[in-house]
Amino acid sequence: MSLEAMYQQVIMDHAREGHGRGLVEIDLPHRGESHQVNTTCGDEVTLRVGVEGDTLARIAWEGQGCSISQASISVLAELLEGESLDTADETFEAFRALMQAKGEHLDEEREDLLGDATAFVGVGKYPARIKCALLGWMALQDALIQARGASSAAVEGGQA
Amino acid sequence: MSLEAMYQQVIMDHAREGHGRGLVEIDLPHRGESHQVNTTCGDEVTLRVGVEGDTLARIAWEGQGCSISQASISVLAELLEGESLDTADETFEAFRALMQAKGEHLDEEREDLLGDATAFVGVGKYPARIKCALLGWMALQDALIQARGASSAAVEGGQA
Amino acid sequence: MLADLHGDFPLLARTVRNGRSLVYLDSGATAQKPLAVLEAEDRFYREHNGAVARGAHILAEEATEAFEDARADVAELIGASTDEVVWTSGATAAINLVANGMLQASLGAGGAEAERFRLGPGDRIVVTELEHHANLIPWQQLAARTGAELAWVPVDDAGTLRYEAIESVITENTRVVAFSHASNVTGAVTDVESFVHRAREVGALTVLDGCQSVPHLPVNVAELGVDLMAFSGHKMLGPTGIGALWGRKDLLDALPPSQFGGSAIKVVTMETTTWLDAPQRFEPGTQPVAQAVGMGAAARYLMDLGMENVARHEARIAQILREGASEMPGVRLLGTVGDPGAIDVLGLAAVVVDGVHAHDVGQVLDDRGITVRVGHHCAQPLHRRLGVTGSTRASAHVYTTEDDAHAFIEALAGVREFFGVAV
Amino acid sequence: MLADLHGDFPLLARTVRNGRSLVYLDSGATAQKPLAVLEAEDRFYREHNGAVARGAHILAEEATEAFEDARADVAELIGASTDEVVWTSGATAAINLVANGMLQASLGAGGAEAERFRLGPGDRIVVTELEHHANLIPWQQLAARTGAELAWVPVDDAGTLRYEAIESVITENTRVVAFSHASNVTGAVTDVESFVHRAREVGALTVLDGCQSVPHLPVNVAELGVDLMAFSGHKMLGPTGIGALWGRKDLLDALPPSQFGGSAIKVVTMETTTWLDAPQRFEPGTQPVAQAVGMGAAARYLMDLGMENVARHEARIAQILREGASEMPGVRLLGTVGDPGAIDVLGLAAVVVDGVHAHDVGQVLDDRGITVRVGHHCAQPLHRRLGVTGSTRASAHVYTTEDDAHAFIEALAGVREFFGVAV
Ligand SMILES: Cc1ncc(COP(=O)(O)O)c(C=O)c1O
Ligand SMILES: Cc1ncc(COP(=O)(O)O)c(C=O)c1O
């Protein structure tokens, strides 16, 4: 595994671009917000979601961290905004599986689901960096739990 | 070093006889009392001394413990009652040296001073038992400090 | 019986005092270590040593993995989840972690979640009269600092817990009940259910001292139903310098830490700190990583033997030791002989020889190459209750053979004669 | 410079990531272990393992002797008396021992002798802004529990302690001043005398965090004039799971214990306990015996090298690391470069690379076989003060060569290019 295989161009690009960056107010009745900290390095992300019916309609975030964490949030924002909640859940599960795969690729079906996010395959080789790649995804999951909950109030929550 | 070399007959006899046993009141102006505990086994001794001029006139004690500790108190009581304070100090130093000698004998001069107490030579081979053999001697030293002090009040003190 | 395991334990091959072969019967104090443990620790230092949970480089990764795998092994041994096992420096430290956490809570730390750990005047802490000092003094001092009251379940003249007193001693205002799973003096295995049942009725936390059970008996915390349990590595064939606290996750996440430092924290400013969840919140500073790895290897070694087999093996040793001692004239066995069928007593025997001090008994045995423990075995109140200051204890482990046990009985039989005490 | 010591350290011979040879530059987090240490520990387990200070048999005797000899070796390293050295599970535990002892005293423990340790509203505790969490949080929490106030000596924009603030921060009502002998981030060696002088004026206790000094510099507690000092084994080439607290004997004998258990006591009843004098009063339970023996061997290893030689060696490494980093475009060195003549800075360099996160810097270095630490190094307040969340730290020890230091500087120079950050 070379360094270049971990830091694929897709990752470098996303780290720079930061899709969905900017913590705008989300004006939807079902919304959630989560603040996550990677306690090994102090990196943080605040991520907001808005849900319309079965659709993950909006994702907005602000954070700072390493290229892996920033790129992975950017990828998930680009990938999941506008998708169904079921797709979001499945993609999350696929991404988690990718992180556990120790650098091996997944089956085609899940890789299709992951799109650009398959570029993170190399991270699975570095246990200490998996937390970085998952930071945004943990925030997403946490925020979605709130958005789906009866109350639509944004709650501060969780940790990486 | 055989067991018999450690538990010499002199020691066995003293352990049974217990010279000076019985915590009588000592009616002398210069007196001292010390209570010592061997914290590894909970053995205890209370020892009183009375000093007249330069003479260690009286020794009385009560205690319970192993044969080594009991015999060594008995020996010191027999050996030092009626002796000069200087002799008591020298004998104490010689006994300490014997305990540090790892089972070797001392020079003739000090062995003469020690008399029956030379029988404890084997204890020096067993670091854990040195405390037993010294219990009464520590009490003696402590009690003498008080007896020599300005005040003649008996003070509770110290630990092994 | 287990096969003879002496080949696994290098120290057991050594000779002592004039070339006699060693009969090691002091496992209740500390156990010898199998090669599997020594090699696991050594390999860690030679190949993977690095800071755990702090670094991102390859050694840090490998060290963290070894550390967490060991936690999983220890958790498996006691039927727990991995994140319910906190590494400590020993069982004593584990019990103090709980007691000092409750002290912190009582002084206001930990917010609303820590409410259940707060003590004050009017509250009661319950222990038993046979506790090891490690499971007595922390509670005694916690009581003194908070104004709570310390009460205890007494023992009878034989040193057996008076179970019938549980109901009256564990009162409605009891907040915590700390008791041992097996006594290091009488060897009696506690009927845990009697304590847990009553503690639940009154809503008290249960803290089990598993020091003498985890190394010798099948222990499953879920089945026992206790809330927290402490045990140490060195008594279960693992390294010195390591132990563990097991606790229900919800309790551990709410108990305030009482030792503070790096790696246990989320955010630190000069004024305030927020903690990670358990187990990390209780693991500040550089961890005993090599020792954890060694304790994990010890857990695996025991699981490979099978704890049922270990218990049966030691029950047989117990029978030889305890029957032999109880039948000997002029010798008093502390506790009861135990029922040969049941596993109700550990493989140990603490005895008092009439007219011979424990130190002298031990000296005679030591001269024969038999290493036993003499003194109060850190249970002064129990010894005092039984009317003695000390005793001589032979205690077994997986490597103890029937011959070892017979050697003890034989040597013990000669003690009174040696000291010229009438037989 | 010291001779190349790689042969003494088995781990340094291993290869990492695609067969590259290891360049270990994370000694500030934890050091590698020489054979002398590994063998001392192993020999202890194979030949002398037994319970310390509790038994009377031959193994107990040998183990106790090894344990106490090790204490004497560690005492010698820091110029202390043997009975002033308390074994702990690490430096973090040592600092907590002091803080928690003061908490116990503040709650009434320890009688009249403990008066000097009692804190309450109106009292002040002083630390510095560059402390490691291990020497910050215990004091912060002690302040919170007792109502005392926490104040700190600040650092300037370069991370240097503002010595001119000492007089105003250490006020008349200051009871304890806790500060580190050398920073694990800036590497700066503290002018201890400035703190001690002022602390004495106001009658405050001084607690020195010697974690980063004892392994790297000649340290003599008598000359430093502090009251207590904590340090850990694993950073001074010793095992994990062990550390020590040094303290003036009169203070240690008066400080109430805060961890309770066996072997630390004189007399225990169900209601009360009396303690032994130091160091035993602070060493309840089965001790980290093998680890103490290993730490003793590490102390001997360092003394054989000579701490003056060690310091000079590392000063040379410091120069390469710090000058190299400070001259590199786009790289910020935390702290000052240090004076090439004086030993005023440790052999470490924590750097921030413009536009590249520390985790990413570390990843590039790791790929080259260079293991460094990334993050806040348990000093969040200092990093926050310097306007960064984390940094990348290379840190040396006796086995670090000039080549190791050059390799770091060379790899660091390639980082910005790799991430496409304009150079
Ligand atoms: C300056 C300083 N203080 C305290 C500590 C804590 O030491 P330990 O982790 O060995 O308990 C460290 C190391 O992490 C340190 O560098
Ligand atoms: C029943 C019991 N509890 C607690 C302890 C203390 O364990 P450690 O010394 O490993 O901390 C022991 C052993 O000494 C014990 O036998």
GROMACS .gro file of N, CA, C and O in nm, chain D residues 87-129:
model
  172
  830TRP      N    1   0.667   0.393   4.468
  830TRP     CA    2   0.630   0.336   4.338
  830TRP      C    3   0.484   0.369   4.308
  830TRP      O    4   0.399   0.360   4.396
  831THR      N    5   0.459   0.405   4.184
  831THR     CA    6   0.322   0.427   4.139
  831THR      C    7   0.307   0.357   4.004
  831THR      O    8   0.405   0.303   3.952
  832SER      N    9   0.187   0.360   3.949
  832SER     CA   10   0.169   0.294   3.820
  832SER      C   11   0.214   0.382   3.704
  832SER      O   12   0.213   0.340   3.590
  833GLY      N   13   0.252   0.505   3.733
  833GLY     CA   14   0.298   0.596   3.629
  833GLY      C   15   0.304   0.736   3.684
  833GLY      O   16   0.270   0.760   3.801
  834ALA      N   17   0.348   0.829   3.601
  834ALA     CA   18   0.358   0.967   3.647
  834ALA      C   19   0.220   1.025   3.674
  834ALA      O   20   0.200   1.100   3.770
  835THR      N   21   0.125   0.991   3.590
  835THR     CA   22  -0.011   1.041   3.609
  835THR      C   23  -0.061   0.999   3.747
  835THR      O   24  -0.118   1.081   3.821
  836ALA      N   25  -0.040   0.872   3.781
  836ALA     CA   26  -0.083   0.823   3.912
  836ALA      C   27  -0.008   0.894   4.023
  836ALA      O   28  -0.064   0.922   4.130
  837ALA      N   29   0.119   0.926   4.001
  837ALA     CA   30   0.199   0.992   4.104
  837ALA      C   31   0.145   1.132   4.134
  837ALA      O   32   0.134   1.172   4.250
  838ILE      N   33   0.110   1.205   4.029
  838ILE     CA   34   0.055   1.339   4.050
  838ILE      C   35  -0.081   1.330   4.118
  838ILE      O   36  -0.112   1.404   4.211
  839ASN      N   37  -0.163   1.234   4.074
  839ASN     CA   38  -0.294   1.215   4.137
  839ASN      C   39  -0.281   1.174   4.284
  839ASN      O   40  -0.367   1.207   4.365
  840LEU      N   41  -0.175   1.101   4.315
  840LEU     CA   42  -0.152   1.061   4.454
  840LEU      C   43  -0.139   1.186   4.542
  840LEU      O   44  -0.195   1.192   4.652
  841VAL      N   45  -0.068   1.285   4.491
  841VAL     CA   46  -0.050   1.408   4.569
  841VAL      C   47  -0.181   1.486   4.576
  841VAL      O   48  -0.226   1.526   4.684
  842ALA      N   49  -0.245   1.504   4.460
  842ALA     CA   50  -0.368   1.583   4.457
  842ALA      C   51  -0.478   1.515   4.539
  842ALA      O   52  -0.550   1.580   4.616
  843ASN      N   53  -0.491   1.383   4.524
  843ASN     CA   54  -0.595   1.314   4.599
  843ASN      C   55  -0.562   1.306   4.749
  843ASN      O   56  -0.652   1.302   4.832
  844GLY      N   57  -0.434   1.303   4.781
  844GLY     CA   58  -0.395   1.309   4.922
  844GLY      C   59  -0.435   1.443   4.981
  844GLY      O   60  -0.483   1.451   5.095
  845MET      N   61  -0.418   1.550   4.903
  845MET     CA   62  -0.460   1.682   4.951
  845MET      C   63  -0.611   1.689   4.962
  845MET      O   64  -0.664   1.757   5.052
  846LEU      N   65  -0.682   1.620   4.874
  846LEU     CA   66  -0.828   1.616   4.884
  846LEU      C   67  -0.868   1.545   5.014
  846LEU      O   68  -0.954   1.594   5.089
  847GLN      N   69  -0.804   1.431   5.041
  847GLN     CA   70  -0.833   1.359   5.165
  847GLN      C   71  -0.806   1.449   5.286
  847GLN      O   72  -0.887   1.455   5.379
  848ALA      N   73  -0.692   1.518   5.281
  848ALA     CA   74  -0.659   1.607   5.392
  848ALA      C   75  -0.764   1.716   5.406
  848ALA      O   76  -0.808   1.749   5.517
  849SER      N   77  -0.807   1.769   5.293
  849SER     CA   78  -0.905   1.878   5.296
  849SER      C   79  -1.038   1.832   5.354
  849SER      O   80  -1.117   1.911   5.406
  850LEU      N   81  -1.063   1.701   5.345
  850LEU     CA   82  -1.187   1.645   5.400
  850LEU      C   83  -1.167   1.596   5.544
  850LEU      O   84  -1.254   1.530   5.599
  851GLY      N   85  -1.049   1.624   5.599
  851GLY     CA   86  -1.032   1.593   5.741
  851GLY      C   87  -0.938   1.477   5.772
  851GLY      O   88  -0.909   1.451   5.888
  852ALA      N   89  -0.890   1.407   5.670
  852ALA     CA   90  -0.802   1.293   5.698
  852ALA      C   91  -0.664   1.341   5.742
  852ALA      O   92  -0.622   1.452   5.709
  853GLY      N   93  -0.596   1.255   5.816
  853GLY     CA   94  -0.454   1.279   5.842
  853GLY      C   95  -0.420   1.357   5.966
  853GLY      O   96  -0.301   1.379   5.994
  854GLY      N   97  -0.520   1.404   6.039
  854GLY     CA   98  -0.492   1.472   6.165
  854GLY      C   99  -0.415   1.602   6.150
  854GLY      O  100  -0.409   1.661   6.040
  855ALA      N  101  -0.355   1.644   6.258
  855ALA     CA  102  -0.287   1.774   6.261
  855ALA      C  103  -0.170   1.780   6.164
  855ALA      O  104  -0.143   1.884   6.104
  856GLU      N  105  -0.103   1.667   6.147
  856GLU     CA  106   0.013   1.665   6.057
  856GLU      C  107  -0.023   1.700   5.914
  856GLU      O  108   0.061   1.742   5.835
  857ALA      N  109  -0.148   1.673   5.876
  857ALA     CA  110  -0.190   1.694   5.739
  857ALA      C  111  -0.240   1.836   5.715
  857ALA      O  112  -0.285   1.870   5.605
  858GLU      N  113  -0.230   1.918   5.818
  858GLU     CA  114  -0.278   2.056   5.809
  858GLU      C  115  -0.225   2.128   5.684
  858GLU      O  116  -0.298   2.194   5.612
  859ARG      N  117  -0.096   2.108   5.658
  859ARG     CA  118  -0.033   2.182   5.547
  859ARG      C  119  -0.087   2.142   5.411
  859ARG      O  120  -0.058   2.207   5.311
  860PHE      N  121  -0.163   2.031   5.406
  860PHE     CA  122  -0.218   1.986   5.278
  860PHE      C  123  -0.364   2.026   5.259
  860PHE      O  124  -0.424   1.994   5.158
  861ARG      N  125  -0.422   2.091   5.359
  861ARG     CA  126  -0.565   2.124   5.353
  861ARG      C  127  -0.589   2.248   5.268
  861ARG      O  128  -0.525   2.349   5.284
  862LEU      N  129  -0.688   2.235   5.178
  862LEU     CA  130  -0.726   2.345   5.090
  862LEU      C  131  -0.871   2.380   5.109
  862LEU      O  132  -0.953   2.293   5.141
  863GLY      N  133  -0.903   2.504   5.080
  863GLY     CA  134  -1.043   2.546   5.085
  863GLY      C  135  -1.056   2.679   5.014
  863GLY      O  136  -0.959   2.731   4.957
  864PRO      N  137  -1.176   2.734   5.016
  864PRO     CA  138  -1.198   2.865   4.954
  864PRO      C  139  -1.098   2.966   5.011
  864PRO      O  140  -1.069   2.962   5.130
  865GLY      N  141  -1.045   3.050   4.925
  865GLY     CA  142  -0.945   3.147   4.969
  865GLY      C  143  -0.803   3.100   4.944
  865GLY      O  144  -0.710   3.179   4.946
  866ASP      N  145  -0.788   2.969   4.919
  866ASP     CA  146  -0.655   2.918   4.887
  866ASP      C  147  -0.638   2.914   4.735
  866ASP      O  148  -0.734   2.908   4.659
  867ARG      N  149  -0.513   2.915   4.693
  867ARG     CA  150  -0.485   2.914   4.550
  867ARG      C  151  -0.391   2.799   4.514
  867ARG      O  152  -0.298   2.767   4.589
  868ILE      N  153  -0.418   2.740   4.399
  868ILE     CA  154  -0.330   2.638   4.339
  868ILE      C  155  -0.276   2.700   4.211
  868ILE      O  156  -0.354   2.755   4.132
  869VAL      N  157  -0.147   2.690   4.189
  869VAL     CA  158  -0.089   2.748   4.067
  869VAL      C  159  -0.028   2.640   3.979
  869VAL      O  160   0.044   2.552   4.027
  870VAL      N  161  -0.060   2.645   3.850
  870VAL     CA  162   0.004   2.559   3.750
  870VAL      C  163   0.060   2.652   3.641
  870VAL      O  164   0.071   2.772   3.663
  871THR      N  165   0.095   2.596   3.527
  871THR     CA  166   0.132   2.684   3.415
  871THR      C  167   0.045   2.651   3.295
  871THR      O  168  -0.022   2.547   3.292
  872GLU      N  169   0.050   2.738   3.197
  872GLU     CA  170  -0.037   2.723   3.080
  872GLU      C  171   0.016   2.616   2.985
  872GLU      O  172  -0.051   2.578   2.891
   0.00000   0.00000   0.00000
